[in-house]
mmCIF file of N, CA and C in Angstrom:
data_model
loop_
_atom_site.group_PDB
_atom_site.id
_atom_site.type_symbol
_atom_site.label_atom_id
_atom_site.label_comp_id
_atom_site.label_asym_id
_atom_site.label_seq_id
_atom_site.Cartn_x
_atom_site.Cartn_y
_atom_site.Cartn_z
ATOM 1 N N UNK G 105 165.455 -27.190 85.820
ATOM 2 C CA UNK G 105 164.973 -26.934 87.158
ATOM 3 C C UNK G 105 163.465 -27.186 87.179
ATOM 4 N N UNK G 106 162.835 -27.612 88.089
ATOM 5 C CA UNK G 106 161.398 -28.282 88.422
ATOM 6 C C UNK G 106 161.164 -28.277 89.843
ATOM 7 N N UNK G 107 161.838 -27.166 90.351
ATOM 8 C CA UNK G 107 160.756 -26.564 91.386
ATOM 9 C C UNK G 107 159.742 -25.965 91.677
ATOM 10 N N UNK G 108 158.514 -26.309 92.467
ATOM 11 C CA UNK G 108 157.494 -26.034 92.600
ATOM 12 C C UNK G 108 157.602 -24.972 93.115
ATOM 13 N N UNK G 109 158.554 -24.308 94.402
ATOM 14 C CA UNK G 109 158.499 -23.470 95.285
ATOM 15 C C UNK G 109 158.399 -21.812 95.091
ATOM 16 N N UNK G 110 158.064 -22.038 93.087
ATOM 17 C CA UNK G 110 157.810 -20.624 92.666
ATOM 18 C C UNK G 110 156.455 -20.786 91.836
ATOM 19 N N UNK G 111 155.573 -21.675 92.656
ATOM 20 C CA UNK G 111 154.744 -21.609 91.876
ATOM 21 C C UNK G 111 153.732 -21.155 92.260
ATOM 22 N N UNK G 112 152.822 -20.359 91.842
ATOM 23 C CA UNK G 112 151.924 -19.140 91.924
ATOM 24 C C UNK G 112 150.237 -19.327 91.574
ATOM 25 N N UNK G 113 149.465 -19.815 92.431
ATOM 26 C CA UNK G 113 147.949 -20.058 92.316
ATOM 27 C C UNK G 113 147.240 -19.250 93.036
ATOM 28 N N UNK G 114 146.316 -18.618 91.686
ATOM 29 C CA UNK G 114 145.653 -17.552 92.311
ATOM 30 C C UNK G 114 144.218 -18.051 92.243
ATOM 31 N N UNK G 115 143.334 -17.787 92.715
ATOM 32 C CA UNK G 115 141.752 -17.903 92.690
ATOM 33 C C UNK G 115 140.796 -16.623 92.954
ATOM 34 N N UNK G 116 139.702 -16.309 92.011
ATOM 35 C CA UNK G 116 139.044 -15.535 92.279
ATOM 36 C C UNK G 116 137.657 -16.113 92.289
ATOM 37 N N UNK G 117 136.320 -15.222 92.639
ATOM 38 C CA UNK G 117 135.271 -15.310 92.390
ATOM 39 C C UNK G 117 134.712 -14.091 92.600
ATOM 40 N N UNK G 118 133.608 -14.074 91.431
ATOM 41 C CA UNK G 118 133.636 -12.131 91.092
ATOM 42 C C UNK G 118 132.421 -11.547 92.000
ATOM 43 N N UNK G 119 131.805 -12.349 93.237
ATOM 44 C CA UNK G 119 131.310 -11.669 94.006
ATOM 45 C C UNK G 119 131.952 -11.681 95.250
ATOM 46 N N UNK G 120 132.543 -12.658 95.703
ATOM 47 C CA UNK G 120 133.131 -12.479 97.366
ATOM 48 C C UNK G 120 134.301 -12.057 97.222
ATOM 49 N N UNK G 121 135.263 -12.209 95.972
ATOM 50 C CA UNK G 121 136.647 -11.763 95.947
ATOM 51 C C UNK G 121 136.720 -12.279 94.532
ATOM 52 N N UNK G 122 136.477 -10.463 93.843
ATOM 53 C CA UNK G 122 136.674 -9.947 92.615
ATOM 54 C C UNK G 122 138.044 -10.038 92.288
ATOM 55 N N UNK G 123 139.025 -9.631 93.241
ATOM 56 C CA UNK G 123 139.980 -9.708 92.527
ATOM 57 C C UNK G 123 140.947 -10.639 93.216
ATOM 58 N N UNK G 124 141.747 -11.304 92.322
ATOM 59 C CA UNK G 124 142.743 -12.664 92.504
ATOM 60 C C UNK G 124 143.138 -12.916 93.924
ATOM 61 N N UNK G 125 143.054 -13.547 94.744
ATOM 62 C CA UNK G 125 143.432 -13.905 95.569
ATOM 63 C C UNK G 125 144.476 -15.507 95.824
ATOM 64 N N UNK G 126 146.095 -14.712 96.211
ATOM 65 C CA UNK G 126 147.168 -15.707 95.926
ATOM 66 C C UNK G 126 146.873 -16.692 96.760
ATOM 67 N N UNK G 127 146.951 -17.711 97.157
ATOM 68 C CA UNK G 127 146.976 -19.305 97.739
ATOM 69 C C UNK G 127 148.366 -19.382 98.366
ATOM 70 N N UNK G 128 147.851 -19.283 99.759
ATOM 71 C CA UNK G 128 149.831 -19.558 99.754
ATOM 72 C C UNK G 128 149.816 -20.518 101.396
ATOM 73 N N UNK G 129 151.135 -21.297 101.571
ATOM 74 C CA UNK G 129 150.798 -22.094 102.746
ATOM 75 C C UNK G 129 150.597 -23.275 101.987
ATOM 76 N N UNK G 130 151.131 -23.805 101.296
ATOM 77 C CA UNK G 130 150.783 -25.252 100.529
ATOM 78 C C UNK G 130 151.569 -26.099 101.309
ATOM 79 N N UNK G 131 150.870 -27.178 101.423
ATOM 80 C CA UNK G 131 151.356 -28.645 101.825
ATOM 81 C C UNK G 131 152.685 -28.795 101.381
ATOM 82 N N UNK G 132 153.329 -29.962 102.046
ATOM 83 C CA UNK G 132 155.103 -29.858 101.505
ATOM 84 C C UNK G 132 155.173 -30.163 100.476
ATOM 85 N N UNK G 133 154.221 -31.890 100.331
ATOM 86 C CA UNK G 133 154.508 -32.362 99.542
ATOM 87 C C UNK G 133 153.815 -32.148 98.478
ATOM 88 N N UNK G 134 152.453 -31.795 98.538
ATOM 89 C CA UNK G 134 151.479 -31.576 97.831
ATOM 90 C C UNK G 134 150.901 -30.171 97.485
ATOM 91 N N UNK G 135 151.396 -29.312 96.258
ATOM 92 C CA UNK G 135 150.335 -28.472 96.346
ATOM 93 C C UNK G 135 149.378 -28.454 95.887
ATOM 94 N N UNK G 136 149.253 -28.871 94.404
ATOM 95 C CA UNK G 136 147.990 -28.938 93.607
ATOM 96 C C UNK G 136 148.268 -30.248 92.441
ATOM 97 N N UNK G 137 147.374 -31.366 92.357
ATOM 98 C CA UNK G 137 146.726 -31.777 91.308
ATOM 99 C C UNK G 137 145.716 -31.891 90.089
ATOM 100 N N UNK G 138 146.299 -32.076 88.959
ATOM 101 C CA UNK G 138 145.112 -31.963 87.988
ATOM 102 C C UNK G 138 144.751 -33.432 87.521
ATOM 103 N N UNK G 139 143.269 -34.197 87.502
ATOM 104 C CA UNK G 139 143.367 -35.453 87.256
ATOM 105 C C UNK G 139 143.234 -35.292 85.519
ATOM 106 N N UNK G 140 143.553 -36.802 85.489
ATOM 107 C CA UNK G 140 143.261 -37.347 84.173
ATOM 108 C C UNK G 140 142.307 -37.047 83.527
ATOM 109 N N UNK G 141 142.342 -36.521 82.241
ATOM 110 C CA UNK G 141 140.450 -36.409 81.826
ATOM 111 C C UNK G 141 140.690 -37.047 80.648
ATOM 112 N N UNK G 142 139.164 -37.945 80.314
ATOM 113 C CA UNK G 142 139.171 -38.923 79.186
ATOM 114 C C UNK G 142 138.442 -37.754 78.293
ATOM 115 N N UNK G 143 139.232 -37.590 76.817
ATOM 116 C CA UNK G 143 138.795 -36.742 76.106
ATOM 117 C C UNK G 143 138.189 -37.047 74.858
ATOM 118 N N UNK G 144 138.206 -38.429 74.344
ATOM 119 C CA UNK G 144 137.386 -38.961 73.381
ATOM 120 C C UNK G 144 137.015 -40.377 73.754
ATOM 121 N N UNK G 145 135.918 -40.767 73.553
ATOM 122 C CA UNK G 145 135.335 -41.852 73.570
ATOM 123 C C UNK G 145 135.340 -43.129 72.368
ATOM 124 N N UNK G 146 135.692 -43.874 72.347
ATOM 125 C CA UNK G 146 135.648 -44.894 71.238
ATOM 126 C C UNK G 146 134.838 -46.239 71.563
ATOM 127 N N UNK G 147 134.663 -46.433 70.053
ATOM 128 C CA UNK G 147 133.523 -47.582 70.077
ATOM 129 C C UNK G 147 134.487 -48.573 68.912
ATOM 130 N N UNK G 148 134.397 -49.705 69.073
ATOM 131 C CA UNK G 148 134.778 -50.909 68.033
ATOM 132 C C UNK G 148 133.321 -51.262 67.520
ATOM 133 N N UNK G 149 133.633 -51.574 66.553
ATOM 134 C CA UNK G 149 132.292 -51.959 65.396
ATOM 135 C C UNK G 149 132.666 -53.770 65.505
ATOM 136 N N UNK G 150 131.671 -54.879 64.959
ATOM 137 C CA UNK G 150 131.392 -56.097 64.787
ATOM 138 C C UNK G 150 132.525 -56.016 63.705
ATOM 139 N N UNK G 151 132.780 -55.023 63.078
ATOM 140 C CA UNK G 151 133.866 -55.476 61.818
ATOM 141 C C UNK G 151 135.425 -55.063 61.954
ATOM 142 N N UNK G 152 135.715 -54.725 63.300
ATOM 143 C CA UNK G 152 137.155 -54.488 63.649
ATOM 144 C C UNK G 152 137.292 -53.073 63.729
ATOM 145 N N UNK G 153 136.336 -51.696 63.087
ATOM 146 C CA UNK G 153 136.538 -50.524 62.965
ATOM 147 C C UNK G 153 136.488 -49.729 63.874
ATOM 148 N N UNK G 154 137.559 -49.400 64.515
ATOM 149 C CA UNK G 154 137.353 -48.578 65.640
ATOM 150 C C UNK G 154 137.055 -47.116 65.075
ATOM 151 N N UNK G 155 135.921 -46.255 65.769
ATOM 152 C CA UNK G 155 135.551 -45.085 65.631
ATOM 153 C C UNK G 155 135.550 -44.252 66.956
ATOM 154 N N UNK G 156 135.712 -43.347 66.723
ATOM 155 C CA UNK G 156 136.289 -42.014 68.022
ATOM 156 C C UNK G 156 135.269 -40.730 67.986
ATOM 157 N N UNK G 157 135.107 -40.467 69.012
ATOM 158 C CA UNK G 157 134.435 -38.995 69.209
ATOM 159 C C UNK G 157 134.713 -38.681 70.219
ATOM 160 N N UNK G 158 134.935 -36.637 70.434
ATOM 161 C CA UNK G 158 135.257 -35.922 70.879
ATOM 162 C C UNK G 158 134.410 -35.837 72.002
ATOM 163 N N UNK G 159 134.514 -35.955 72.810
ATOM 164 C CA UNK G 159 133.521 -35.320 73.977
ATOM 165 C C UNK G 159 134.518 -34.497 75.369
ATOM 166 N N UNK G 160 133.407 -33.739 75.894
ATOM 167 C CA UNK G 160 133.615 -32.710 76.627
ATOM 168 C C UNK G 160 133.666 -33.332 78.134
ATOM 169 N N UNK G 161 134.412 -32.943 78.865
ATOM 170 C CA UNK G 161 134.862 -33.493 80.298
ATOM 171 C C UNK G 161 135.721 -32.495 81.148
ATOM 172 N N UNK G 162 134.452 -32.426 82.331
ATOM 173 C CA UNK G 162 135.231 -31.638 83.319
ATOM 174 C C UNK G 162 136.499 -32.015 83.721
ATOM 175 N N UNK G 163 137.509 -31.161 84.421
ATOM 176 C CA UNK G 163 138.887 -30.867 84.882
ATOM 177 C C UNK G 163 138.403 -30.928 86.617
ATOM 178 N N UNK G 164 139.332 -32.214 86.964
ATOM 179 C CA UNK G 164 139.250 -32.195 88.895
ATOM 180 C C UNK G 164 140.988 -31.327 89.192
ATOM 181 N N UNK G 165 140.803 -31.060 90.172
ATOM 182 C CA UNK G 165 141.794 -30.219 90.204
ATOM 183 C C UNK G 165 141.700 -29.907 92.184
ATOM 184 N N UNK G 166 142.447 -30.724 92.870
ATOM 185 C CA UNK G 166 142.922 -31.138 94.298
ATOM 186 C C UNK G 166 143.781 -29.944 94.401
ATOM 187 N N UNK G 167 143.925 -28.911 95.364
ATOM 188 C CA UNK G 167 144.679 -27.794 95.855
ATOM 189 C C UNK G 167 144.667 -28.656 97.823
ATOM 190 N N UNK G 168 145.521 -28.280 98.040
ATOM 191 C CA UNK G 168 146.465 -29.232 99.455
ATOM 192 C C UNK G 168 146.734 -27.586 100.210
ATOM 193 N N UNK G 169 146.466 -27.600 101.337
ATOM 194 C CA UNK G 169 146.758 -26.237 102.276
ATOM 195 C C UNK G 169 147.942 -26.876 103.348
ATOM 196 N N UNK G 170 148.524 -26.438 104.000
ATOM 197 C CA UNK G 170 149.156 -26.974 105.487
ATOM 198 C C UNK G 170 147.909 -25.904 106.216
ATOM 199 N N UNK G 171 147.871 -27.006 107.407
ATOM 200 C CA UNK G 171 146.348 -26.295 108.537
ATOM 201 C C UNK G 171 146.167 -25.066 108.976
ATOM 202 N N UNK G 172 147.523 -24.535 109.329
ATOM 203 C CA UNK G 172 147.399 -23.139 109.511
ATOM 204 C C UNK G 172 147.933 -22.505 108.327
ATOM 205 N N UNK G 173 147.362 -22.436 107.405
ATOM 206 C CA UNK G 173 147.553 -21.385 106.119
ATOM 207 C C UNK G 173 146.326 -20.518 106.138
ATOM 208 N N UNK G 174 146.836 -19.336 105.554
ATOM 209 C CA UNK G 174 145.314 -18.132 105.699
ATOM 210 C C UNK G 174 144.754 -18.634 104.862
ATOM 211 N N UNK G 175 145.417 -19.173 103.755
ATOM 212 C CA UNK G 175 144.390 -19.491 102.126
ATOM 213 C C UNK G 175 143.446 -20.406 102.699
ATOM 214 N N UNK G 176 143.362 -20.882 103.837
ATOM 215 C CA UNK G 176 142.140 -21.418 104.214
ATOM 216 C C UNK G 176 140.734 -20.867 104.353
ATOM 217 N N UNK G 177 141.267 -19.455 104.366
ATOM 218 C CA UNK G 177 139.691 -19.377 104.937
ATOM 219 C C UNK G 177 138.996 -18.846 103.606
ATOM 220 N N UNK G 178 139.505 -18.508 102.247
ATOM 221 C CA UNK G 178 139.177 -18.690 100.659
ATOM 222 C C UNK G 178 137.842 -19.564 100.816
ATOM 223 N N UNK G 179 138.913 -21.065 100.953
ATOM 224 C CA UNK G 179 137.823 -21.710 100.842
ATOM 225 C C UNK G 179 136.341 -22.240 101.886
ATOM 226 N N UNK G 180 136.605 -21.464 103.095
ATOM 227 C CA UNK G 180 135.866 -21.309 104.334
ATOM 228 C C UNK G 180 134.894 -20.245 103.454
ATOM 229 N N UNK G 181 135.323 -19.382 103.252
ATOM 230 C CA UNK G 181 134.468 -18.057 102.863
ATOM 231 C C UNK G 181 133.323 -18.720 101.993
ATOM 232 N N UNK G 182 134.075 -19.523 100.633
ATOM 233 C CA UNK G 182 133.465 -19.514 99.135
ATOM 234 C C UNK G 182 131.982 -20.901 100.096
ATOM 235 N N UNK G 183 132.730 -21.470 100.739
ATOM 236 C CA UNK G 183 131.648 -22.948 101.545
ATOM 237 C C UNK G 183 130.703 -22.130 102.522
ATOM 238 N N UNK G 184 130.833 -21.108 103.189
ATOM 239 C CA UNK G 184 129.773 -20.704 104.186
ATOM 240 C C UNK G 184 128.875 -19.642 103.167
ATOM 241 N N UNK G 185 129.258 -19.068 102.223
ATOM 242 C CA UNK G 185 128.527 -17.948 101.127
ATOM 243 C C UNK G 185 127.289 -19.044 100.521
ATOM 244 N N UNK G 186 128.192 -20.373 99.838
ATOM 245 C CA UNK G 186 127.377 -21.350 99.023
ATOM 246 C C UNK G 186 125.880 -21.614 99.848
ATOM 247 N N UNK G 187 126.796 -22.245 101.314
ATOM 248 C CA UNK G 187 125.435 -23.183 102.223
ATOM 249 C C UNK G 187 124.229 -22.000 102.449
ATOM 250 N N UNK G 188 124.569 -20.628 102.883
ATOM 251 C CA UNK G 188 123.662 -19.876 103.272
ATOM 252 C C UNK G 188 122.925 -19.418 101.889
ATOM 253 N N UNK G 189 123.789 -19.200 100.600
ATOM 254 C CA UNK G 189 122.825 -19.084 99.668
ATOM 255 C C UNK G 189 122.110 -20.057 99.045
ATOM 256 N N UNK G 190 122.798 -21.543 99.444
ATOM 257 C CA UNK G 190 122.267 -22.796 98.589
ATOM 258 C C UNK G 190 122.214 -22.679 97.228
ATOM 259 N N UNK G 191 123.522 -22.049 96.741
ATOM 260 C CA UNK G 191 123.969 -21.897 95.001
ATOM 261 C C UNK G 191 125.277 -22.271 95.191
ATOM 262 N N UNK G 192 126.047 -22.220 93.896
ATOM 263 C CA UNK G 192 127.362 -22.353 94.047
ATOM 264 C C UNK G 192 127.468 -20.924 93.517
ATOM 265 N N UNK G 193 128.470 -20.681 93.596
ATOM 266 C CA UNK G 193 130.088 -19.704 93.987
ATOM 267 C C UNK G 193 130.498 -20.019 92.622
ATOM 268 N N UNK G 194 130.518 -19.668 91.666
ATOM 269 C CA UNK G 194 131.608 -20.234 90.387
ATOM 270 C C UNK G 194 133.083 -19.177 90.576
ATOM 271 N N UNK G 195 134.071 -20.210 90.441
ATOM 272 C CA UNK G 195 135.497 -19.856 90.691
ATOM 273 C C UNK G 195 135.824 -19.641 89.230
ATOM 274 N N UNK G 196 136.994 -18.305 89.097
ATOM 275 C CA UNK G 196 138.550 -18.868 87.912
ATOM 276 C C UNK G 196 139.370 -18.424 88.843
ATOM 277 N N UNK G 197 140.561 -19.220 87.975
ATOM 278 C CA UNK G 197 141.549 -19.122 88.365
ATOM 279 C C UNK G 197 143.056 -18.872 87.589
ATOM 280 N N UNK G 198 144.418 -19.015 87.842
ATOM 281 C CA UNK G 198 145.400 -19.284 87.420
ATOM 282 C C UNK G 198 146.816 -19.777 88.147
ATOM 283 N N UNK G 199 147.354 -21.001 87.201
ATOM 284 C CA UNK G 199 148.309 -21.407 88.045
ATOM 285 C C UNK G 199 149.505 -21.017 86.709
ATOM 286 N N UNK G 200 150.313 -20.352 87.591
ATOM 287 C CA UNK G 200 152.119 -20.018 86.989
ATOM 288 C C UNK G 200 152.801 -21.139 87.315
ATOM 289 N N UNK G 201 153.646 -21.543 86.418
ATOM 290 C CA UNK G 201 154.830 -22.726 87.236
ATOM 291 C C UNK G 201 155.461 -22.099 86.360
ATOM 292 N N UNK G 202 156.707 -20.948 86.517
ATOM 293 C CA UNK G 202 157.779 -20.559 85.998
ATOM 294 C C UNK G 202 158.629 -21.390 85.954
ATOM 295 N N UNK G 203 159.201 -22.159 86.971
ATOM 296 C CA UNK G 203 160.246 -23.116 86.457
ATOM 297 C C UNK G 203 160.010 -24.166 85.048
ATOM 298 N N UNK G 204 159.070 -24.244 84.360
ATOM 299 C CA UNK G 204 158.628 -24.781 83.314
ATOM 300 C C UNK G 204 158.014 -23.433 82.375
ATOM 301 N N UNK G 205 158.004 -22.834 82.543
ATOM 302 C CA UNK G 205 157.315 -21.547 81.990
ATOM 303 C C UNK G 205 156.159 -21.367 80.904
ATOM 304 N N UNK G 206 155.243 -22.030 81.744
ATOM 305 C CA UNK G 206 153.838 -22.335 81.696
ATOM 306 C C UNK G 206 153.018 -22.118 82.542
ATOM 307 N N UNK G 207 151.606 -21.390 82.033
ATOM 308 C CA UNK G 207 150.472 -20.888 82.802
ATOM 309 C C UNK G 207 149.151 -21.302 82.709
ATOM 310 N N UNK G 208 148.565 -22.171 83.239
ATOM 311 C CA UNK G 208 147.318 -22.308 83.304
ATOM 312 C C UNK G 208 145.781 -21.827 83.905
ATOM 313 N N UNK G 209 145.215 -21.430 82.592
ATOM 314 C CA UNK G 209 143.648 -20.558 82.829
ATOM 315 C C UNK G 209 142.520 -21.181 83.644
ATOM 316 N N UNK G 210 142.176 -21.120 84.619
ATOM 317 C CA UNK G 210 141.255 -22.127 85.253
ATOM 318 C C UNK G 210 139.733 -21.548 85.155
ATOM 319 N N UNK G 211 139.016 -21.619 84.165
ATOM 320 C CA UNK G 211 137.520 -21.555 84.099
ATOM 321 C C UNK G 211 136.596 -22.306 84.095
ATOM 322 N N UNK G 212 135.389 -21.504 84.898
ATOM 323 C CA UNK G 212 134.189 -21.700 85.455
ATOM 324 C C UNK G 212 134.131 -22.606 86.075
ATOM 325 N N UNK G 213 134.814 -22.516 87.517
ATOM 326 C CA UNK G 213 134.980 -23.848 88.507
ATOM 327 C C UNK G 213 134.089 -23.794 89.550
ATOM 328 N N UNK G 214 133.485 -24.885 89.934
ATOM 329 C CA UNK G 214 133.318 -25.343 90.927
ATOM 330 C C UNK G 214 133.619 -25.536 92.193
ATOM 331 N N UNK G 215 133.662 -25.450 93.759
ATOM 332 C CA UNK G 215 133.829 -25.956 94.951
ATOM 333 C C UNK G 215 133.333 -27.465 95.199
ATOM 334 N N UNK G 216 134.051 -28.275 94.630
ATOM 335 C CA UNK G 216 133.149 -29.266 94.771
ATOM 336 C C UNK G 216 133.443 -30.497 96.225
ATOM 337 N N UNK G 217 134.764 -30.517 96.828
ATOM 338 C CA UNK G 217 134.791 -31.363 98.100
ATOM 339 C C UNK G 217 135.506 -29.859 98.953
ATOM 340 N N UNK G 218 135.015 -29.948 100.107
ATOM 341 C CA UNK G 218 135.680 -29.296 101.376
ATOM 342 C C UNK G 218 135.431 -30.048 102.463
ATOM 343 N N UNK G 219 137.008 -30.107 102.915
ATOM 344 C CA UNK G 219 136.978 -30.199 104.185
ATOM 345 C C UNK G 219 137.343 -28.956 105.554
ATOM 346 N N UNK G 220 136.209 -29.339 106.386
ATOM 347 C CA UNK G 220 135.937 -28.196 107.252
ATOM 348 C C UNK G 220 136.765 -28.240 108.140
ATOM 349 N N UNK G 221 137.639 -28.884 108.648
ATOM 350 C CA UNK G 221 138.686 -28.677 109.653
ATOM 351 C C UNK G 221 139.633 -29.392 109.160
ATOM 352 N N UNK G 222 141.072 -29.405 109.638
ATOM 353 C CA UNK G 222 141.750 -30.373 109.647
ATOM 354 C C UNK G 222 141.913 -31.338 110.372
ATOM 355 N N UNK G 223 142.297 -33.018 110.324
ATOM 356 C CA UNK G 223 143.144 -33.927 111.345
ATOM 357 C C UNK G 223 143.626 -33.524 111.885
ATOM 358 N N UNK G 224 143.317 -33.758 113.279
ATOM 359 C CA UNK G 224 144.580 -33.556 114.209
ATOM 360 C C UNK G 224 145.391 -34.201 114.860
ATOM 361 N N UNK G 225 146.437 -34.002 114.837
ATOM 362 C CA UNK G 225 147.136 -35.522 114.911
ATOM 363 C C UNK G 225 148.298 -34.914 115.730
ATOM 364 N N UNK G 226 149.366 -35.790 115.509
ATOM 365 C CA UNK G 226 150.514 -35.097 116.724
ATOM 366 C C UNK G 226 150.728 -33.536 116.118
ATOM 367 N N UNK G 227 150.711 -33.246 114.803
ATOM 368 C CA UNK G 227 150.537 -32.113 114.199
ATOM 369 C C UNK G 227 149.409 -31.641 113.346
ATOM 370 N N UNK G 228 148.436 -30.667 113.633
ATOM 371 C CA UNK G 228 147.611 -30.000 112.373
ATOM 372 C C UNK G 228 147.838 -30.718 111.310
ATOM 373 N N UNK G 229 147.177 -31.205 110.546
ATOM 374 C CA UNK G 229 146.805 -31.805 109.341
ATOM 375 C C UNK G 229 146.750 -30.916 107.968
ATOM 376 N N UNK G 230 147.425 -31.073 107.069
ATOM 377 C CA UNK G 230 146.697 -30.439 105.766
ATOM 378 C C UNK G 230 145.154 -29.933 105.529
ATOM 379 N N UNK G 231 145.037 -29.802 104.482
ATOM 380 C CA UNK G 231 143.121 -29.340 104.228
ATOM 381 C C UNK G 231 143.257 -29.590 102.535
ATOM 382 N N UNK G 232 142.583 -30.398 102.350
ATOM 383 C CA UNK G 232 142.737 -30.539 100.645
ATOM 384 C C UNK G 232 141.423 -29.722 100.172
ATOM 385 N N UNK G 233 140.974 -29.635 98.766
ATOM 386 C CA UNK G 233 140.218 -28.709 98.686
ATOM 387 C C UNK G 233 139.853 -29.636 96.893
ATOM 388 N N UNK G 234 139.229 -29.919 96.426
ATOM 389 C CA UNK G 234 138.822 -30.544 95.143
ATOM 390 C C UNK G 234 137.340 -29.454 94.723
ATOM 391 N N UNK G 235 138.217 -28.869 93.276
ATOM 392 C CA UNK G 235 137.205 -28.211 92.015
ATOM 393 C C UNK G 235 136.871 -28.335 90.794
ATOM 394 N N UNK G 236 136.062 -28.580 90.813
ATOM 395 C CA UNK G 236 135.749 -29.026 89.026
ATOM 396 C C UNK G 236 135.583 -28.192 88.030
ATOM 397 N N UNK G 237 136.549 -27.888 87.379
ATOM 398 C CA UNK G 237 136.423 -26.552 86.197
ATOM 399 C C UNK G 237 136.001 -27.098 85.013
ATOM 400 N N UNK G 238 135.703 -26.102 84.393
ATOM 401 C CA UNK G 238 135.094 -26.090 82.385
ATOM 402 C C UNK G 238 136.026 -26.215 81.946
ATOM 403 N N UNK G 239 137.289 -25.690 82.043
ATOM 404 C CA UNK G 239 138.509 -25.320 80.983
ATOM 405 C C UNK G 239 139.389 -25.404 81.616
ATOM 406 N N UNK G 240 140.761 -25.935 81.085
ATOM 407 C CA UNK G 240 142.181 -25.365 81.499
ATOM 408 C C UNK G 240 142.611 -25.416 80.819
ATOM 409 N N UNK G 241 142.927 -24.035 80.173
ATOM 410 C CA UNK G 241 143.677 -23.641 79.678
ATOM 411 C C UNK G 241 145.770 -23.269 79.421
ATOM 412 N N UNK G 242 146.410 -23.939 78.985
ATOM 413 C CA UNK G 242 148.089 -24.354 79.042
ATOM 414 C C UNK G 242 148.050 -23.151 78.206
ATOM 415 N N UNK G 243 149.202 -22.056 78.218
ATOM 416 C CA UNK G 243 149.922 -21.460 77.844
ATOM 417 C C UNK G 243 151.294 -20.986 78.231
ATOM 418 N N UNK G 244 152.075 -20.435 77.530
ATOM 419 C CA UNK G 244 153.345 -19.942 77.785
ATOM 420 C C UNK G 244 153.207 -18.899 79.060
ATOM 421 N N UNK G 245 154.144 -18.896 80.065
ATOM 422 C CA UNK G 245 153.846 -18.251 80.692
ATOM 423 C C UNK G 245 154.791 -16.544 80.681
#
């Protein structure tokens, strides 16, 4: 089974909302993406030797709302706190996907794209939401 429809994303930030706040109202198709991250770098030498190193690379990570979801205003809150203080907001988080029964740790994230309203179109539009974390952490859930 690989349904999403039990899957559980919480977000906090330990001054506007200390404690976890669930995400709920996700897009149909879309609730959350994690992109690709390049995790070592390699170089070829003049003599055929390829050599590798480890380097460190943020985690993008796309969360999808449908327009009228409350979890909107999370990220309304964390974007009007930032602009008036002109700092960022650092987020964690965690995502459950029980149907795979695995949990991921989301630290020291970022707000990094918002959009402030939705499309409006013959229907309210989604609201995507893109954060850039330090860590994600995979464990058993």
């Amino acid at each position: 089974m690989l349904t999403a429809s039990d899957a559980v994303l919480t977000l906090s930030q330990p001054i506007l909302f200390p404690e976890p706040q669930q995400l709920q109202g996700f897009a149909a198709d879309d609730v959350t993406d994690m992109d690709s991250a390049e995790i070592l770098e390699a170089l070829m030498g003049v003599d055929g030797v390829l050599s590798f190193g480890f380097v460190w690379t943020a985690r993008m990570q796309t969360i999808t709302l449908q327009g009228d979801s409350a979890s909107n205003s999370f990220f309304d809150q964390v974007n009007n706190q930032q602009q008036a203080a002109q700092t960022v907001y650092p987020l964690n988080g965690i995502v459950t996907l029980p149907a795979i029964g695995l949990k991921f740790t989301l630290v020291n994230g970022g707000l990094q794209t918002y959009k402030p309203m939705p499309a409006v179109k013959r229907i309210i539009q989604p609201r995507s939401y893109r954060i850039t974390w330090n860590r994600v952490i995979p464990a058993p859930a």
